[in-house]
Amino acid sequence: MAWPSRASRWTQPSALAKLAFAGCVFRLLGLLAAGETRESILNEYRYLEREDIDEAPRYAAFLAEDLAVDLSPPAEQE
C-alpha cells in the first residue's frame, strides 16, 4: 500500500511531526469509533479538513499493513 495521499499535508521530515500526525489519526479513529460525526469533529477541531477525516483510516491501514500479531494463547510452561 502506498503512503496516504494527504499525509504530506501534515508530515514534515522530523520524527516529532510524524508522531503528531499519528496522534491526530488515532484521535480521529477513536472519535469515529465512538460515534462522533464528521461535522462534530470538524466543529471541534477547526484545523482539520473533511479530507483529513477520510484519510485517517487509510493511514492506519498503511501503518498496520506489515504488522503481524500472534493471537494464539501462550504455550503452557512445564
Tab-separated table of C-alpha atoms in Angstrom, residues 1-58:
chain	number	residue	atom	x	y	z
A	1	MET	CA	0.000	0.000	0.000
A	2	ALA	CA	1.320	3.450	-0.859
A	3	TRP	CA	1.791	6.262	1.632
A	4	PRO	CA	-1.542	8.043	2.138
A	5	SER	CA	-2.046	10.938	-0.227
A	6	ARG	CA	-2.854	13.636	2.335
A	7	ALA	CA	-0.128	12.658	4.757
A	8	SER	CA	2.228	15.130	3.091
A	9	ARG	CA	-0.028	17.979	4.240
A	10	TRP	CA	0.651	17.025	7.839
A	11	THR	CA	4.070	15.471	7.984
A	12	GLN	CA	7.473	17.026	7.858
A	13	PRO	CA	10.842	15.265	7.975
A	14	SER	CA	11.005	15.466	11.766
A	15	ALA	CA	10.013	12.496	13.905
A	16	LEU	CA	8.003	14.837	16.156
A	17	ALA	CA	5.821	15.915	13.222
A	18	LYS	CA	5.218	12.268	12.292
A	19	LEU	CA	4.216	11.463	15.872
A	20	ALA	CA	1.863	14.439	15.913
A	21	PHE	CA	0.221	13.238	12.693
A	22	ALA	CA	-0.111	9.690	14.004
A	23	GLY	CA	-1.622	11.032	17.234
A	24	CYS	CA	-4.149	13.010	15.218
A	25	VAL	CA	-5.039	9.901	13.223
A	26	PHE	CA	-5.530	7.819	16.348
A	27	ARG	CA	-7.685	10.572	17.894
A	28	LEU	CA	-9.828	10.708	14.746
A	29	LEU	CA	-10.256	6.936	14.671
A	30	GLY	CA	-11.282	6.938	18.318
A	31	LEU	CA	-13.819	9.695	17.769
A	32	LEU	CA	-15.295	7.953	14.739
A	33	ALA	CA	-15.427	4.634	16.612
A	34	ALA	CA	-17.258	6.382	19.459
A	35	GLY	CA	-19.932	7.524	17.021
A	36	GLU	CA	-18.898	11.146	16.508
A	37	THR	CA	-19.988	12.622	13.188
A	38	ARG	CA	-17.642	14.261	10.721
A	39	GLU	CA	-19.434	17.547	11.300
A	40	SER	CA	-18.967	17.423	15.076
A	41	ILE	CA	-15.280	16.583	14.654
A	42	LEU	CA	-14.776	19.423	12.175
A	43	ASN	CA	-16.512	21.837	14.566
A	44	GLU	CA	-14.322	20.757	17.485
A	45	TYR	CA	-11.015	20.562	15.581
A	46	ARG	CA	-11.161	23.546	13.239
A	47	TYR	CA	-7.682	22.930	11.815
A	48	LEU	CA	-8.897	19.683	10.221
A	49	GLU	CA	-10.452	19.349	6.802
A	50	ARG	CA	-13.032	16.795	5.735
A	51	GLU	CA	-10.391	15.001	3.661
A	52	ASP	CA	-8.241	14.563	6.785
A	53	ILE	CA	-11.018	12.554	8.403
A	54	ASP	CA	-11.323	10.405	5.291
A	55	GLU	CA	-7.562	9.858	5.222
A	56	ALA	CA	-7.259	8.654	8.844
A	57	PRO	CA	-8.385	5.041	8.193
A	58	ARG	CA	-6.117	4.843	5.144
